Short mmCIF file of C-alpha atoms and ligand atoms in Angstrom, two decimals:
data_model
loop_
_atom_site.label_atom_id
_atom_site.label_comp_id
_atom_site.label_asym_id
_atom_site.label_seq_id
_atom_site.Cartn_x
_atom_site.Cartn_y
_atom_site.Cartn_z
CA MET A 1 -21.52 -17.42 0.57
CA ASN A 2 -22.61 -17.20 4.16
CA LYS A 3 -23.59 -13.54 4.59
CA LYS A 4 -23.34 -13.73 8.36
CA ALA A 5 -19.65 -14.60 8.14
CA LEU A 6 -18.88 -11.30 6.43
CA SER A 7 -17.25 -8.96 8.88
CA PRO A 8 -14.48 -6.35 8.60
CA VAL A 9 -10.88 -7.54 8.83
CA PHE A 10 -7.92 -6.03 10.66
CA ILE A 11 -4.61 -6.69 8.92
CA TYR A 12 -1.77 -6.76 11.38
CA ASP A 13 1.51 -8.40 12.25
CA ASP A 14 3.73 -7.48 15.24
CA GLU A 15 6.63 -7.55 12.78
CA GLU A 16 5.39 -4.35 11.16
CA ILE A 17 7.03 -2.34 13.94
CA HIS A 18 10.34 -3.17 12.24
CA TYR A 19 9.57 -0.57 9.58
CA LYS A 20 11.92 1.74 11.46
CA PHE A 21 14.65 4.06 10.18
CA ASN A 22 16.52 4.59 13.46
CA GLU A 23 15.95 5.17 17.17
CA SER A 24 15.51 8.95 16.94
CA HIS A 25 13.28 9.02 13.83
CA PRO A 26 9.74 10.42 14.33
CA PHE A 27 8.12 7.57 12.35
CA ASN A 28 7.60 5.15 15.21
CA GLN A 29 5.49 2.06 14.73
CA ASP A 30 5.18 1.45 18.47
CA ARG A 31 1.95 3.35 17.82
CA LEU A 32 0.58 0.16 16.19
CA VAL A 33 1.21 -1.82 19.35
CA MET A 34 -0.45 0.86 21.48
CA THR A 35 -3.48 0.98 19.16
CA VAL A 36 -3.95 -2.79 19.15
CA ASP A 37 -3.60 -2.81 22.93
CA LEU A 38 -6.21 -0.04 23.29
CA LEU A 39 -8.67 -1.90 21.06
CA ARG A 40 -8.11 -5.18 22.92
CA LYS A 41 -8.59 -3.52 26.30
CA ALA A 42 -11.75 -1.83 25.00
CA GLY A 43 -13.02 -5.30 24.01
CA ALA A 44 -13.24 -4.14 20.39
CA LEU A 45 -10.75 -6.38 18.59
CA SER A 46 -11.02 -10.15 18.57
CA ASP A 47 -8.37 -12.53 17.24
CA SER A 48 -10.84 -13.77 14.64
CA ALA A 49 -10.83 -10.32 12.93
CA ILE A 50 -7.05 -10.34 12.46
CA ARG A 51 -5.29 -11.44 9.26
CA THR A 52 -1.52 -11.35 8.81
CA PRO A 53 0.03 -9.70 5.77
CA ARG A 54 2.17 -11.55 3.22
CA PRO A 55 5.03 -9.88 1.33
CA ALA A 56 4.28 -8.19 -1.99
CA THR A 57 5.89 -9.84 -5.01
CA ASP A 58 8.29 -8.01 -7.30
CA SER A 59 5.66 -7.89 -10.03
CA GLU A 60 3.24 -6.21 -7.62
CA LEU A 61 5.92 -3.65 -6.72
CA LEU A 62 6.64 -3.10 -10.42
CA ARG A 63 3.11 -1.79 -10.96
CA VAL A 64 4.15 1.25 -8.93
CA HIS A 65 7.95 1.45 -8.91
CA THR A 66 10.74 1.16 -11.52
CA ALA A 67 12.94 -1.95 -11.63
CA ALA A 68 15.99 0.26 -10.98
CA TYR A 69 14.46 1.65 -7.78
CA ILE A 70 13.48 -1.78 -6.44
CA GLU A 71 17.01 -3.03 -7.18
CA ALA A 72 18.47 -0.08 -5.25
CA VAL A 73 16.14 -0.63 -2.27
CA LYS A 74 17.16 -4.30 -2.13
CA ALA A 75 20.88 -3.50 -2.41
CA LEU A 76 20.66 -0.85 0.33
CA SER A 77 18.87 -3.28 2.65
CA CYS A 78 22.04 -5.27 3.46
CA SER A 79 23.54 -4.69 6.89
CA VAL A 80 26.62 -3.26 5.15
CA PRO A 81 25.64 -2.20 1.59
CA GLU A 82 28.34 -2.08 -1.10
CA ASP A 83 30.00 1.29 -1.63
CA ARG A 84 28.70 1.66 -5.16
CA TRP A 85 25.13 1.45 -3.84
CA VAL A 86 25.78 3.84 -0.97
CA LYS A 87 26.99 6.34 -3.59
CA GLU A 88 23.78 5.81 -5.55
CA ALA A 89 21.46 6.27 -2.54
CA SER A 90 20.93 10.00 -3.10
CA ARG A 91 19.68 9.39 -6.66
CA PHE A 92 16.88 7.27 -5.16
CA GLY A 93 16.05 9.63 -2.27
CA LEU A 94 17.33 7.13 0.30
CA ASP A 95 20.14 9.13 1.88
CA THR A 96 18.13 11.89 3.57
CA ASP A 97 17.41 12.42 7.28
CA ASP A 98 13.72 11.83 6.48
CA THR A 99 14.10 8.59 4.54
CA PRO A 100 17.50 7.00 5.19
CA PHE A 101 18.16 3.42 4.04
CA PHE A 102 18.22 0.78 6.82
CA PRO A 103 19.00 -2.95 7.11
CA GLY A 104 16.07 -5.14 6.11
CA MET A 105 14.27 -2.21 4.43
CA HIS A 106 13.12 -4.13 1.36
CA ASP A 107 11.64 -7.14 3.16
CA ILE A 108 9.71 -5.19 5.77
CA THR A 109 8.39 -2.61 3.30
CA ALA A 110 7.39 -5.34 0.83
CA LYS A 111 5.41 -6.88 3.69
CA ILE A 112 3.64 -3.58 4.36
CA VAL A 113 2.77 -3.33 0.66
CA GLY A 114 1.54 -6.93 0.77
CA GLY A 115 -0.68 -6.06 3.75
CA SER A 116 -2.41 -3.30 1.80
CA ILE A 117 -2.79 -5.51 -1.28
CA THR A 118 -4.28 -8.23 0.96
CA ALA A 119 -6.76 -5.66 2.30
CA ALA A 120 -7.75 -4.69 -1.26
CA GLU A 121 -8.00 -8.35 -2.29
CA LEU A 122 -10.27 -9.33 0.63
CA VAL A 123 -12.61 -6.44 -0.10
CA MET A 124 -12.65 -6.75 -3.90
CA SER A 125 -13.19 -10.53 -3.78
CA GLY A 126 -16.15 -10.02 -1.45
CA GLU A 127 -14.58 -11.93 1.46
CA ALA A 128 -14.82 -8.87 3.69
CA PRO A 129 -16.91 -5.72 3.39
CA HIS A 130 -14.16 -3.51 4.79
CA ALA A 131 -10.49 -4.01 5.65
CA LEU A 132 -8.10 -1.94 7.76
CA HIS A 133 -4.31 -2.03 7.46
CA LEU A 134 -2.83 0.49 9.88
CA GLY A 135 0.76 -0.50 9.02
CA GLY A 136 0.20 0.96 5.53
CA GLY A 137 -0.43 4.43 4.14
CA LEU A 138 3.10 5.23 2.88
CA HIS A 139 1.71 7.83 0.48
CA HIS A 140 4.83 9.88 -0.29
CA ALA A 141 6.92 7.18 -2.00
CA LEU A 142 7.43 8.04 -5.68
CA GLN A 143 8.02 5.82 -8.71
CA SER A 144 11.83 5.96 -8.47
CA LYS A 145 12.36 7.69 -5.17
CA GLY A 146 11.81 7.25 -1.46
CA ALA A 147 10.45 10.37 0.27
CA GLY A 148 8.79 11.62 3.45
CA PHE A 149 9.41 8.46 5.55
CA CYS A 150 8.06 6.25 2.72
CA VAL A 151 10.07 3.60 0.86
CA TYR A 152 7.42 1.79 -1.22
CA ASN A 153 3.95 3.16 -1.88
CA ASP A 154 1.53 0.53 -0.54
CA ALA A 155 -1.50 2.75 -1.18
CA SER A 156 -0.68 2.99 -4.89
CA ALA A 157 0.00 -0.77 -4.99
CA ALA A 158 -3.39 -1.54 -3.41
CA ILE A 159 -5.14 0.76 -5.90
CA ALA A 160 -3.24 -0.84 -8.80
CA HIS A 161 -4.28 -4.30 -7.55
CA ALA A 162 -8.00 -3.39 -7.37
CA LYS A 163 -7.77 -1.82 -10.81
CA GLU A 164 -5.74 -4.45 -12.62
CA THR A 165 -7.19 -7.59 -11.03
CA TYR A 166 -10.81 -6.46 -10.78
CA GLY A 167 -11.07 -3.61 -13.30
CA ALA A 168 -12.29 -1.44 -10.43
CA LYS A 169 -12.80 2.30 -10.54
CA VAL A 170 -11.07 3.54 -7.38
CA LEU A 171 -11.61 6.62 -5.25
CA TYR A 172 -8.55 7.32 -3.09
CA VAL A 173 -9.21 9.58 -0.09
CA ASP A 174 -6.22 10.99 1.82
CA THR A 175 -6.85 12.59 5.23
CA ASP A 176 -3.19 12.97 6.25
CA VAL A 177 -2.13 16.58 7.00
CA HIS A 178 0.53 16.22 4.28
CA HIS A 179 -0.45 16.09 0.60
CA GLY A 180 -0.84 12.54 -0.76
CA ASP A 181 1.62 13.32 -3.55
CA GLY A 182 2.99 9.86 -4.35
CA VAL A 183 -0.47 8.42 -4.93
CA GLN A 184 -1.61 11.45 -6.90
CA TRP A 185 1.36 11.23 -9.28
CA SER A 186 0.92 7.44 -9.69
CA PHE A 187 -2.52 7.98 -11.22
CA TYR A 188 -2.33 11.57 -12.48
CA ALA A 189 -3.12 10.57 -16.07
CA ASP A 190 -5.45 7.68 -15.19
CA PRO A 191 -9.19 8.45 -15.44
CA GLN A 192 -10.05 5.19 -13.64
CA VAL A 193 -8.55 6.42 -10.36
CA CYS A 194 -9.69 9.59 -8.63
CA THR A 195 -7.47 10.95 -5.84
CA LEU A 196 -8.81 13.37 -3.23
CA SER A 197 -6.46 14.84 -0.63
CA ILE A 198 -7.18 17.29 2.18
CA HIS A 199 -4.03 18.69 3.76
CA GLU A 200 -2.29 21.74 5.13
CA THR A 201 -1.31 24.03 2.27
CA GLY A 202 2.05 23.19 0.70
CA LYS A 203 3.06 26.83 1.07
CA TYR A 204 4.40 25.96 4.52
CA LEU A 205 4.56 22.18 4.69
CA PHE A 206 6.19 19.12 3.11
CA PRO A 207 5.90 18.03 0.30
CA GLY A 208 4.95 21.47 -1.06
CA THR A 209 2.49 20.15 -3.66
CA GLY A 210 -1.30 19.62 -3.52
CA ALA A 211 -2.50 22.98 -4.88
CA VAL A 212 -6.11 23.17 -6.15
CA ASN A 213 -4.93 23.50 -9.74
CA GLU A 214 -3.30 20.03 -9.74
CA ARG A 215 -6.33 18.47 -11.38
CA GLY A 216 -4.98 15.55 -13.43
CA GLU A 217 -3.97 15.47 -17.08
CA GLY A 218 -5.41 14.35 -20.41
CA ASP A 219 -8.52 12.17 -19.99
CA ALA A 220 -7.92 12.27 -16.24
CA PHE A 221 -8.38 16.04 -15.91
CA GLY A 222 -10.80 16.53 -13.01
CA THR A 223 -9.86 13.28 -11.22
CA SER A 224 -7.18 14.79 -8.99
CA ILE A 225 -8.75 16.85 -6.23
CA ASN A 226 -6.86 18.86 -3.64
CA ILE A 227 -8.10 20.83 -0.64
CA PRO A 228 -5.08 22.70 0.79
CA VAL A 229 -6.32 24.25 4.04
CA GLU A 230 -4.73 27.03 6.08
CA PRO A 231 -2.49 26.48 9.11
CA TYR A 232 -4.52 26.55 12.36
CA THR A 233 -7.64 25.18 10.68
CA GLU A 234 -9.98 23.67 13.31
CA ASP A 235 -12.55 20.84 13.32
CA GLU A 236 -15.53 22.74 11.97
CA SER A 237 -13.82 24.15 8.91
CA TRP A 238 -11.81 20.96 8.20
CA LEU A 239 -14.99 18.86 8.28
CA GLU A 240 -16.99 21.36 6.24
CA CYS A 241 -14.41 21.24 3.43
CA PHE A 242 -13.84 17.49 3.61
CA GLY A 243 -17.52 16.59 3.83
CA GLU A 244 -18.74 18.76 1.00
CA VAL A 245 -15.98 17.89 -1.46
CA LEU A 246 -16.00 14.15 -0.75
CA THR A 247 -19.80 13.86 -0.93
CA GLU A 248 -19.93 15.69 -4.26
CA THR A 249 -16.91 13.85 -5.71
CA ILE A 250 -18.22 10.36 -5.00
CA ALA A 251 -21.69 11.17 -6.37
CA ARG A 252 -20.11 12.19 -9.67
CA PHE A 253 -17.22 9.71 -9.94
CA ARG A 254 -19.22 6.61 -8.85
CA PRO A 255 -16.27 4.42 -7.77
CA ASP A 256 -16.42 0.65 -7.14
CA VAL A 257 -14.29 0.97 -4.00
CA ILE A 258 -12.90 3.59 -1.63
CA ILE A 259 -9.28 3.24 -0.54
CA SER A 260 -8.54 5.76 2.22
CA GLN A 261 -5.37 6.86 4.00
CA HIS A 262 -5.77 7.88 7.66
CA GLY A 263 -2.72 9.85 8.69
CA CYS A 264 -3.79 11.60 11.90
CA ASP A 265 -1.20 14.38 11.92
CA ALA A 266 -3.79 17.18 11.44
CA HIS A 267 -4.37 16.93 15.20
CA ALA A 268 -3.45 20.01 17.25
CA PHE A 269 -0.89 18.00 19.27
CA ASP A 270 1.01 16.74 16.24
CA PRO A 271 4.57 18.11 16.26
CA LEU A 272 5.14 18.10 12.47
CA ALA A 273 2.29 20.30 11.16
CA HIS A 274 0.18 23.34 12.06
CA VAL A 275 -3.45 22.28 11.64
CA HIS A 276 -5.45 22.40 14.86
CA CYS A 277 -8.04 19.62 14.73
CA SER A 278 -9.22 17.50 17.65
CA MET A 279 -10.08 13.81 17.95
CA ARG A 280 -13.59 14.68 16.74
CA VAL A 281 -12.45 14.68 13.09
CA TYR A 282 -10.97 11.17 13.47
CA LYS A 283 -14.42 9.89 14.34
CA ALA A 284 -16.35 12.05 11.85
CA MET A 285 -14.20 11.34 8.77
CA PRO A 286 -14.39 7.52 9.00
CA GLU A 287 -18.13 7.80 9.71
CA LEU A 288 -18.67 9.75 6.50
CA ILE A 289 -16.44 7.44 4.44
CA HIS A 290 -18.20 4.39 5.89
CA ASN A 291 -21.64 5.78 5.02
CA LEU A 292 -20.58 6.74 1.51
CA ALA A 293 -19.00 3.33 0.90
CA HIS A 294 -22.35 1.70 1.70
CA GLN A 295 -24.27 4.28 -0.34
CA TRP A 296 -22.14 4.15 -3.50
CA CYS A 297 -19.77 1.14 -3.42
CA GLU A 298 -21.82 -1.72 -1.95
CA GLY A 299 -19.77 -1.17 1.18
CA ARG A 300 -16.33 -1.78 -0.40
CA TRP A 301 -13.85 0.17 1.72
CA VAL A 302 -10.14 -0.34 2.37
CA ALA A 303 -8.54 1.89 5.01
CA LEU A 304 -4.82 2.40 5.64
CA GLY A 305 -2.74 4.14 8.31
CA GLY A 306 -0.35 7.01 7.56
CA GLY A 307 1.34 9.86 9.41
CA GLY A 308 0.83 10.64 13.09
CA TYR A 309 3.72 11.72 15.30
CA ASP A 310 2.14 12.21 18.69
CA ILE A 311 2.21 8.48 19.25
CA TRP A 312 1.03 8.79 22.86
CA ARG A 313 -1.93 11.15 22.92
CA VAL A 314 -3.18 11.04 19.33
CA VAL A 315 -2.50 7.98 17.20
CA PRO A 316 -3.86 5.16 19.40
CA ARG A 317 -7.16 6.97 19.94
CA ALA A 318 -7.53 8.15 16.32
CA TRP A 319 -6.79 4.75 14.80
CA SER A 320 -8.91 2.91 17.35
CA LEU A 321 -11.85 5.18 16.50
CA LEU A 322 -11.36 4.27 12.84
CA TRP A 323 -11.73 0.57 13.64
CA LEU A 324 -14.65 1.22 16.01
CA VAL A 325 -16.47 2.95 13.15
CA MET A 326 -15.53 0.37 10.53
CA SER A 327 -16.62 -2.57 12.68
CA GLU A 328 -19.58 -0.79 14.34
CA GLN A 329 -18.53 -1.45 17.93
CA THR A 330 -20.87 -0.84 20.85
CA VAL A 331 -18.33 1.58 22.37
CA LEU A 332 -19.58 4.07 19.76
CA SER A 333 -23.11 4.15 21.09
CA GLN A 334 -21.72 4.64 24.60
CA LEU A 335 -19.67 7.52 23.21
CA ALA A 336 -22.72 9.05 21.53
CA ALA A 337 -24.54 9.01 24.87
CA GLN A 338 -21.54 10.19 26.83
CA PRO A 339 -19.08 12.41 24.88
CA GLN A 340 -16.62 12.44 27.81
CA LEU A 341 -16.42 8.63 27.85
CA ALA A 342 -13.14 7.51 29.43
CA LEU A 343 -10.55 5.25 27.84
CA PRO A 344 -10.10 1.83 29.47
CA ARG A 345 -8.24 2.34 32.76
CA ALA A 346 -6.07 -0.73 32.11
CA TRP A 347 -4.71 0.87 28.92
CA LEU A 348 -3.93 4.18 30.65
CA ASN A 349 -2.21 2.30 33.46
CA ALA A 350 -0.16 0.25 31.02
CA TRP A 351 1.15 3.23 29.00
CA GLN A 352 1.21 6.31 31.24
CA SER A 353 4.50 5.35 32.90
CA LYS A 354 6.17 4.95 29.49
CA SER A 355 4.79 8.21 28.07
CA PRO A 356 6.80 11.45 28.32
CA VAL A 357 3.50 13.40 28.35
CA GLN A 358 0.27 13.17 30.31
CA LEU A 359 -2.10 10.90 28.34
CA VAL A 360 -5.60 12.16 27.51
CA ASP A 361 -7.95 9.86 29.41
CA THR A 362 -11.07 10.24 27.23
CA TRP A 363 -11.83 9.00 23.68
CA LEU A 364 -12.55 12.55 22.47
CA ASP A 365 -10.62 15.68 23.44
CA PRO A 366 -11.97 18.17 26.01
CA VAL A 367 -11.89 20.93 23.36
CA ASP A 368 -13.88 23.34 25.52
CA ALA A 369 -10.80 23.63 27.69
CA TRP A 370 -8.51 24.45 24.73
CA ALA A 371 -7.42 28.05 24.09
CA PRO A 372 -9.33 29.52 21.12
CA ILE A 373 -7.44 30.10 17.87
CA PRO A 374 -7.16 33.73 16.75
CA ARG A 375 -8.31 34.60 13.19
CA ARG A 376 -10.83 31.75 13.15
CA GLU A 377 -13.26 33.58 10.79
CA ILE A 378 -10.52 34.53 8.34
CA ILE A 379 -9.20 30.96 8.22
CA THR A 380 -12.70 29.55 7.75
CA GLU A 381 -13.46 31.98 4.90
CA LYS A 382 -10.17 31.26 3.12
CA ASN A 383 -10.79 27.51 3.38
CA ARG A 384 -14.28 27.98 1.89
CA GLN A 385 -12.80 29.71 -1.13
CA THR A 386 -10.28 26.88 -1.51
CA LYS A 387 -13.05 24.28 -1.20
CA ASP A 388 -15.11 25.97 -3.93
CA LEU A 389 -12.09 26.15 -6.24
CA SER A 390 -11.28 22.47 -5.62
CA MET A 391 -14.74 21.45 -6.88
CA MET A 392 -14.70 23.53 -10.09
CA TYR A 393 -13.85 20.75 -12.51
CA LEU A 394 -15.09 17.56 -10.86
CA LYS A 395 -15.60 14.68 -13.30
ZN1 ZN B 401 -20.12 -1.21 7.06
ZN1 ZN B 402 1.62 13.23 7.24
#
């Protein structure tokens, strides 16, 4: 194989914005369009890096979901579903305000799952060192139930593909502010898959799980790792917990591949949670994962999207930084030399008039201008205790 041809791939299709529950729902895939536009205007995404997803097959979905659930999703995807299926929707978690059924739901979600499986396939086959699929990261979907804006669990399907097709040991890393429950439960008794999730404590936030004592069961005890941090946690403490636990976990577990979920709703501006991080963590976390993938996994790294509900000020910058890190763009060295580096003017001009809020015009946030959080020391100390507890039984 020609080594020089190996470069990271960006899995994307404009169609992915049709994963949409309704006009007023907070899960809004216009953020994908804004991210791609930011990367293009920064000169950091070429057409040759882009691959389009293909739909997942039923047998790929069956690795993660029950046949009854897939049948219900398909039936509820008609423009006017039959009454008997509408009556069944609540049994499958598809009648809630969070995750209501919508026309075309099966086809578009199967495509998102296929995108994440394609990412895993390209990396595991050695065609690409890293792959990014920002349309994916639907980590709350359960075996027989939709939940938390997620219909099918593409992260679990990508892990199952790497495991079943390549016999890979997989480390799943979830940086979304909500616990990566669906993925954790998919592999809770599976010692070949280790799941690590950092999130705001479930005491106050959906889905309520992700306590330190959820450690896996049977042979898999010690391969489910949770770091539930306090509300109002800031960059320093978030990164201290994440860095120490991830570095120690990977050194012990020795995975063949990292599959990571990059929800960026731990940002201070995010309307759905209470963690107070800045854009700095969305550069630092991918940098650490990237380094560890090269150190322990011969570079194999698959990254997915996830939550992120400030689609104007947060998601495009956070997800662009992820790709900049993954594909080692020159913008990063400019940013290292100049922390207040501005975003491309053409991007700001294109989106400011559409945005209901003033856009941030730099890659990183001007955190020095932010009001300090009270109780910082107490929060940091509590998070340290949680971090130590989370590492007690690592495999
Ligand atoms: Zn690399
Ligand atoms: Zn989330």
